[in-house]
Amino acid sequence: MASNKEEVKLFGMKASPFVCRVEIALKLKGVEYKYEVEKFQNLSDTLINYNPVYKKVPVLVHNDKPIAESLVIIEYIDETWKQNPILPSDPSKRALARFWSKFIDDKWLDAIIKVSSTLDEKEIEKGIEETEVALQFLEGELKDKFFGGEEIGLVDITGVFISFWLPIVQEVIGLKLFTSEKFPKLYNWSQDFNNHPIVKEILPPRLETLLAFERSRSESLAASK
Amino acid sequence: MASNKEEVKLFGMKASPFVCRVEIALKLKGVEYKYEVEKFQNLSDTLINYNPVYKKVPVLVHNDKPIAESLVIIEYIDETWKQNPILPSDPSKRALARFWSKFIDDKWLDAIIKVSSTLDEKEIEKGIEETEVALQFLEGELKDKFFGGEEIGLVDITGVFISFWLPIVQEVIGLKLFTSEKFPKLYNWSQDFNNHPIVKEILPPRLETLLAFERSRSESLAASK
């Protein structure tokens, strides 16, 4: 489907795991794109016009057609550029990949937000328990080097939130949720995934991301007092 | 892909909109299936074994392979049985269908749960406002008879929650959220959709569903006091 005429733009922010997912997918496919930098709390009118429902990044614009929501964008990328498939071809394996990637966004993310966005001890405790249950499910699901097998797939890309951001989040909060002792397979996966040449190229600098998370967390905790 | 040997089972409950979605998809495809009735708060070990993560219906079991989560199941059905497509073939139209169907589950559902699961007036007011904003987005998105065009598609099936259950929910709560005056296009759609021969055949009896919702709401409100 790719042609010389086509134009691919990605509206994003460097510290966003959701944007990072889309970048990994585009790089895996070898699709060239223009990165349009958006600023947190000061989004461009163009972005809001492209995503009036959620008013957030990432938005992929392909030949003037905007697509929002990271997992929807990744499926679009996989269907538009066929090389290096991100989803398996077998329908039941595709269903499993969608199930676990939705699980990361629904269950795991919900739990870690509980841990990181409050100072209420009971709420944090509940969040820690739910995070660990979710990680345990993923630990059990990991059968090969990657969730996608020998190559990176949908669940791996969705899981960049766990491989790269979770260690940062736990460092800021001062917890040890995700360790090689508790989740040996998942921990190894996170190292392999973060060190995959394409992923490594896309990931933002660790210290910068840590400081940005620390700052935004302090601000939102202060605002919620 | 269909063969005489294959076995399709659907684990469900009659009053569940999520199960209803899967039944509509199966009937649209003309796939024969065995319905395994599960009981609320008393799920079978088989079901829990098939869906240990969420422990809920619907679960579709095709040739011994279980698939959970209604939207994941519908994509699987569409990929396995090619007749009467549920998603469009064009990648950007597929992305739009996925976006709006995710929107119904993320935004609209979240808002209506706020309205129906509490007696806190401020929370209800917030939920009403969010529900109306979500319905307004859907009203704006509806361009043809159905979201899928002249035929029923993914967004229509996901929206059974709005076409059939929302009028029941608002009757029980005593609100007029979804009316033909406020949302004329969406209201007409809901009538056309509920009266589609396949949908009509699947929908549970209205009065029974209303009483079941009334009862479960009273119980959960009493438990949360």
XYZ file of C-alpha atoms in Angstrom:
450
model
C 0.000 0.000 0.000
C 2.961 2.279 0.607
C 3.705 4.731 -2.182
C 6.087 7.608 -2.652
C 3.321 10.144 -2.411
C 2.127 9.229 1.003
C 2.593 11.412 4.022
C 2.797 10.044 7.549
C 2.804 12.339 10.556
C 2.900 11.411 14.205
C 1.697 13.939 16.778
C 3.402 13.026 20.014
C 5.382 13.839 23.140
C 8.692 12.221 23.956
C 7.814 11.141 27.510
C 4.576 9.346 26.581
C 4.531 5.529 26.614
C 1.496 5.608 24.322
C 3.369 7.605 21.688
C 6.409 5.392 22.151
C 4.298 2.354 21.205
C 3.345 3.930 17.895
C 6.937 4.937 17.159
C 8.166 1.382 17.771
C 5.479 0.044 15.399
C 6.396 2.548 12.673
C 10.122 1.833 13.003
C 9.520 -1.938 12.941
C 7.727 -1.466 9.638
C 10.383 0.884 8.329
C 7.783 3.595 7.675
C 9.171 7.107 7.452
C 7.212 9.707 9.375
C 7.375 13.285 10.472
C 7.245 13.807 14.223
C 5.116 16.762 15.293
C 6.023 17.673 18.872
C 3.084 18.547 21.128
C 3.443 20.196 24.521
C 1.785 18.875 27.668
C -1.073 21.163 28.801
C -0.577 23.302 25.711
C -1.763 21.172 22.784
C -1.914 22.630 19.297
C -5.248 23.421 17.651
C -4.289 20.983 14.909
C -4.011 18.131 17.413
C -7.312 19.026 19.094
C -8.954 19.209 15.705
C -7.606 15.748 14.837
C -8.625 14.215 18.167
C -11.585 16.233 19.510
C -12.843 13.294 21.568
C -9.813 12.738 23.791
C -7.667 15.790 22.988
C -4.471 13.827 23.460
C -1.484 12.240 21.762
C -0.680 10.026 19.942
C -2.456 10.853 16.707
C -1.208 9.325 13.470
C -2.122 11.236 10.331
C -1.754 9.224 7.142
C -2.572 11.053 3.917
C -4.649 13.567 5.898
C -6.642 10.900 7.742
C -6.178 11.101 11.525
C -6.233 8.013 13.745
C -6.189 8.157 17.547
C -5.707 5.673 20.412
C -2.384 3.831 20.458
C -3.723 0.268 20.074
C -6.072 1.312 17.258
C -3.141 3.028 15.533
C -0.925 -0.051 15.833
C -3.582 -2.277 14.229
C -3.894 0.311 11.454
C -0.126 0.321 10.902
C -0.069 -3.479 10.786
C -2.898 -3.593 8.238
C -1.505 -0.820 6.044
C 2.150 -1.854 5.838
C 2.320 -5.645 5.634
C 6.094 -6.201 6.180
C 7.291 -7.394 9.617
C 3.856 -8.357 10.997
C 3.002 -7.104 14.482
C -0.024 -9.356 14.967
C 0.123 -13.102 14.210
C -1.820 -14.321 11.152
C -3.784 -17.066 12.927
C -7.134 -15.685 14.224
C -6.929 -17.382 17.614
C -3.371 -16.133 18.164
C -4.483 -12.655 17.083
C -7.301 -12.841 19.645
C -4.826 -13.789 22.375
C -2.510 -10.910 21.452
C -5.445 -8.478 21.557
C -6.637 -9.929 24.852
C -3.282 -9.463 26.614
C -2.607 -6.074 25.151
C -6.073 -4.914 26.304
C -5.286 -6.499 29.693
C -2.188 -4.315 30.057
C -4.218 -1.176 29.317
C -7.263 -2.111 31.382
C -5.992 -4.054 34.379
C -2.309 -3.375 34.810
C -2.495 0.324 33.995
C -5.499 0.837 36.243
C -3.600 -0.798 39.118
C -0.360 1.144 38.685
C -2.283 4.421 38.459
C -3.785 3.573 41.859
C -0.265 3.146 43.239
C 1.234 6.279 41.752
C -1.494 8.893 41.892
C -2.413 9.005 45.565
C -0.887 9.227 49.047
C -3.742 7.243 50.615
C -2.047 4.182 52.116
C -4.988 1.808 51.742
C -5.455 2.771 48.116
C -1.718 2.298 47.470
C -1.765 -1.112 49.147
C -4.727 -2.192 47.008
C -2.963 -0.897 43.894
C 0.257 -2.778 44.737
C -1.687 -6.009 45.181
C -3.525 -5.556 41.888
C -0.305 -4.615 40.059
C 1.393 -7.761 41.305
C -1.554 -9.966 40.334
C -1.501 -8.442 36.838
C 2.270 -8.935 36.495
C 1.849 -12.536 37.657
C -0.662 -13.190 34.875
C 1.789 -11.748 32.339
C 4.660 -13.794 33.821
C 2.537 -16.908 33.272
C 1.687 -15.911 29.717
C 5.280 -15.368 28.583
C 6.366 -18.551 26.790
C 9.209 -17.360 24.512
C 11.782 -14.596 24.365
C 9.012 -12.117 23.486
C 5.236 -12.328 23.836
C 5.260 -12.360 20.033
C 7.662 -15.365 19.974
C 11.156 -14.755 18.626
C 10.066 -11.364 17.246
C 8.421 -8.387 18.887
C 4.619 -8.341 18.634
C 1.578 -6.395 19.811
C 1.784 -7.401 23.487
C 5.484 -6.542 23.656
C 4.880 -3.104 22.171
C 1.930 -2.456 24.500
C 4.150 -3.632 27.356
C 6.758 -0.896 26.881
C 4.863 0.685 29.747
C 6.077 -2.186 31.935
C 9.568 -2.708 30.506
C 10.680 0.921 30.543
C 8.220 3.038 32.544
C 7.450 0.711 35.483
C 11.066 0.675 36.791
C 10.999 4.485 36.610
C 7.654 4.725 38.392
C 8.771 2.393 41.186
C 12.015 4.292 41.624
C 10.153 7.581 42.050
C 7.633 6.078 44.466
C 10.300 4.114 46.331
C 8.830 0.636 45.870
C 10.170 -2.663 44.588
C 7.233 -4.051 42.651
C 8.940 -5.375 39.556
C 12.139 -7.285 40.322
C 13.982 -10.210 38.767
C 13.305 -12.242 41.940
C 9.540 -11.817 41.836
C 9.050 -11.981 38.061
C 12.131 -13.639 36.530
C 10.714 -14.283 33.040
C 9.045 -10.895 32.748
C 12.157 -9.160 34.030
C 14.361 -10.878 31.420
C 11.809 -9.975 28.785
C 11.951 -6.315 29.845
C 15.738 -6.297 29.410
C 15.572 -8.020 26.004
C 12.809 -5.717 24.866
C 14.456 -2.474 26.009
C 17.692 -3.600 24.342
C 16.096 -4.553 21.030
C 17.821 -2.245 18.502
C 14.595 -0.580 17.344
C 13.178 -0.138 20.828
C 16.477 1.205 22.145
C 16.524 3.805 19.412
C 13.014 5.000 20.316
C 13.086 5.003 24.128
C 13.533 8.461 25.663
C 16.537 9.134 27.956
C 15.934 7.429 31.305
C 16.941 10.250 33.640
C 14.940 12.839 31.755
C 11.853 10.591 31.826
C 12.311 9.943 35.539
C 12.533 13.658 36.313
C 9.502 14.423 34.125
C 7.451 11.742 35.908
C 8.608 12.938 39.337
C 7.611 16.509 38.482
C 4.195 15.685 37.041
C 3.420 13.372 39.967
C 4.347 16.032 42.546
C 2.157 18.536 40.749
C -0.860 16.274 40.509
C -0.527 15.103 44.132
C -0.301 18.730 45.271
C -3.349 19.645 43.167
C -5.413 16.799 44.622
C -4.763 17.780 48.261
C -12.514 -21.874 7.539
C -15.794 -23.341 8.752
C -16.037 -27.119 8.626
C -18.580 -29.698 9.774
C -16.315 -30.880 12.544
C -16.019 -27.615 14.347
C -17.608 -26.937 17.684
C -18.629 -23.476 18.826
C -19.794 -22.834 22.366
C -20.793 -19.545 23.929
C -20.707 -19.219 27.701
C -23.151 -16.459 28.572
C -26.027 -14.998 30.551
C -29.193 -13.758 28.938
C -29.246 -10.313 30.599
C -25.673 -9.357 29.634
C -25.154 -6.753 26.892
C -21.623 -8.084 26.398
C -22.889 -11.588 25.693
C -25.631 -10.165 23.487
C -22.961 -8.536 21.281
C -21.313 -11.890 20.639
C -24.644 -13.575 19.890
C -25.519 -10.887 17.326
C -22.124 -11.366 15.649
C -22.534 -15.166 15.516
C -26.084 -14.921 14.134
C -25.009 -12.343 11.525
C -22.412 -14.840 10.320
C -24.859 -17.731 10.449
C -22.555 -19.674 12.767
C -24.255 -22.380 14.801
C -23.274 -22.488 18.451
C -24.217 -24.117 21.688
C -25.234 -21.698 24.449
C -23.903 -22.631 27.868
C -25.905 -20.750 30.497
C -23.878 -19.317 33.374
C -25.410 -18.018 36.590
C -24.557 -14.612 38.052
C -22.470 -14.963 41.252
C -22.335 -18.724 40.737
C -20.102 -19.265 37.709
C -19.140 -22.772 36.638
C -15.602 -24.078 37.159
C -15.412 -24.559 33.392
C -16.016 -20.844 32.803
C -13.485 -19.794 35.445
C -10.979 -22.187 33.935
C -11.562 -20.658 30.493
C -11.359 -17.067 31.735
C -9.198 -17.063 34.890
C -8.214 -13.415 34.382
C -11.653 -11.812 34.488
C -13.861 -14.729 35.610
C -16.774 -13.467 33.556
C -18.906 -14.033 30.486
C -18.867 -13.995 27.510
C -16.352 -16.662 26.607
C -16.420 -18.154 23.127
C -14.895 -21.622 22.824
C -14.078 -22.620 19.270
C -12.613 -26.108 18.828
C -11.537 -26.093 22.492
C -9.823 -22.701 22.265
C -11.369 -20.133 24.629
C -11.561 -16.431 23.776
C -12.708 -13.757 26.235
C -13.670 -10.058 26.076
C -16.593 -9.209 23.807
C -14.752 -6.925 21.356
C -11.852 -9.371 21.032
C -14.364 -12.166 20.381
C -16.151 -10.161 17.680
C -12.892 -9.494 15.831
C -12.136 -13.215 16.069
C -15.552 -14.116 14.653
C -15.075 -11.645 11.806
C -11.648 -13.053 10.953
C -12.706 -16.706 11.202
C -15.980 -16.635 9.271
C -15.604 -14.267 6.330
C -19.258 -13.966 5.196
C -21.234 -10.801 6.121
C -18.241 -8.707 7.253
C -18.591 -6.901 10.581
C -15.555 -4.644 10.099
C -14.995 -2.705 6.849
C -12.128 -3.857 4.631
C -10.404 -0.465 4.305
C -7.778 -0.020 7.080
C -8.740 3.581 7.886
C -12.426 2.674 8.126
C -11.510 -0.310 10.296
C -9.544 2.027 12.569
C -12.556 4.344 12.864
C -14.860 1.433 13.726
C -12.416 0.252 16.391
C -12.044 3.794 17.742
C -15.796 4.329 18.215
C -16.453 0.911 19.578
C -13.645 1.416 22.117
C -15.160 4.842 22.856
C -18.486 3.237 23.781
C -16.758 0.856 26.192
C -14.336 3.372 27.664
C -16.157 6.706 27.757
C -19.871 6.087 27.454
C -19.936 3.024 29.701
C -17.809 4.714 32.329
C -20.211 7.663 32.380
C -23.417 5.631 32.595
C -21.949 3.496 35.394
C -21.397 6.746 37.321
C -25.078 7.588 36.854
C -26.482 4.203 37.766
C -24.271 2.898 40.545
C -24.493 5.631 43.164
C -26.978 7.806 45.059
C -24.457 10.663 45.408
C -26.102 13.587 43.612
C -22.892 15.290 42.522
C -21.525 12.059 41.100
C -24.828 11.423 39.274
C -24.806 14.942 37.836
C -21.252 14.488 36.594
C -22.183 11.120 35.092
C -25.227 12.590 33.309
C -23.112 15.339 31.798
C -20.473 12.859 30.611
C -23.112 10.476 29.243
C -24.667 13.295 27.226
C -21.322 14.449 25.869
C -20.563 10.862 24.788
C -23.983 10.461 23.136
C -23.447 13.789 21.353
C -20.178 12.517 19.864
C -21.964 9.384 18.639
C -24.859 11.474 17.253
C -22.269 13.439 15.259
C -20.583 10.281 14.001
C -23.741 8.629 12.667
C -23.837 9.318 8.937
C -26.039 6.502 7.555
C -28.787 4.190 8.737
C -26.234 2.258 10.797
C -22.714 3.136 11.939
C -21.654 0.378 9.563
C -23.516 2.036 6.633
C -26.525 0.194 5.259
C -25.526 -2.945 7.156
C -24.827 -3.540 10.822
C -21.144 -3.260 11.795
C -18.842 -3.323 14.820
C -19.972 0.009 16.307
C -23.651 -0.924 15.978
C -23.090 -4.237 17.725
C -21.036 -2.597 20.497
C -23.817 -0.009 20.788
C -26.513 -2.533 21.732
C -25.717 -1.269 25.200
C -27.140 2.108 24.122
C -29.988 0.960 21.856
C -31.519 -1.592 24.199
C -30.033 -1.237 27.690
C -29.848 2.561 28.047
C -33.645 3.068 27.786
C -34.038 0.400 30.479
C -31.405 1.965 32.709
C -32.958 5.425 32.439
C -36.429 4.047 33.155
C -35.223 2.394 36.342
C -33.312 5.496 37.485
C -36.115 7.827 36.439
C -34.142 10.026 34.056
C -34.635 11.118 30.472
C -31.089 11.024 29.118
C -31.640 9.442 25.732
C -34.655 10.862 23.893
C -35.587 11.453 20.256
C -35.594 15.226 20.936
C -32.029 15.344 22.274
C -30.464 12.769 19.944
C -32.745 12.366 16.898
C -30.314 10.442 14.672
C -29.083 8.161 17.431
C -32.634 7.537 18.600
C -33.744 6.501 15.097
C -30.686 4.297 14.850
C -31.587 2.600 18.141
C -35.068 1.778 16.785
C -33.717 0.483 13.465
C -31.063 -1.541 15.229
C -33.358 -3.111 17.838
C -35.814 -3.988 15.046
C -33.222 -5.559 12.762
C -34.439 -9.170 12.375
C -31.257 -10.710 13.786
C -30.959 -8.288 16.679
C -34.649 -8.653 17.538
C -34.240 -12.397 17.712
C -31.331 -12.094 20.155
C -32.489 -9.325 22.504
C -33.806 -10.588 25.844
C -37.410 -9.765 26.896
C -37.583 -6.076 27.907
C -39.599 -6.405 31.125
C -37.480 -9.271 32.415
C -34.277 -7.303 31.707
C -35.700 -4.225 33.422
C -36.621 -6.182 36.538
C -33.226 -7.902 36.610
C -31.432 -4.535 36.353
C -33.681 -2.981 39.033
C -32.954 -5.873 41.388
C -29.184 -5.946 40.873
C -28.998 -2.137 41.232
C -30.964 -2.168 44.504
C -28.703 -4.884 45.862
C -25.467 -3.147 44.917
C -26.675 0.241 46.217
C -27.699 -1.386 49.501
C -24.322 -3.145 49.755
C -22.413 0.102 49.182
C -24.199 2.000 51.965
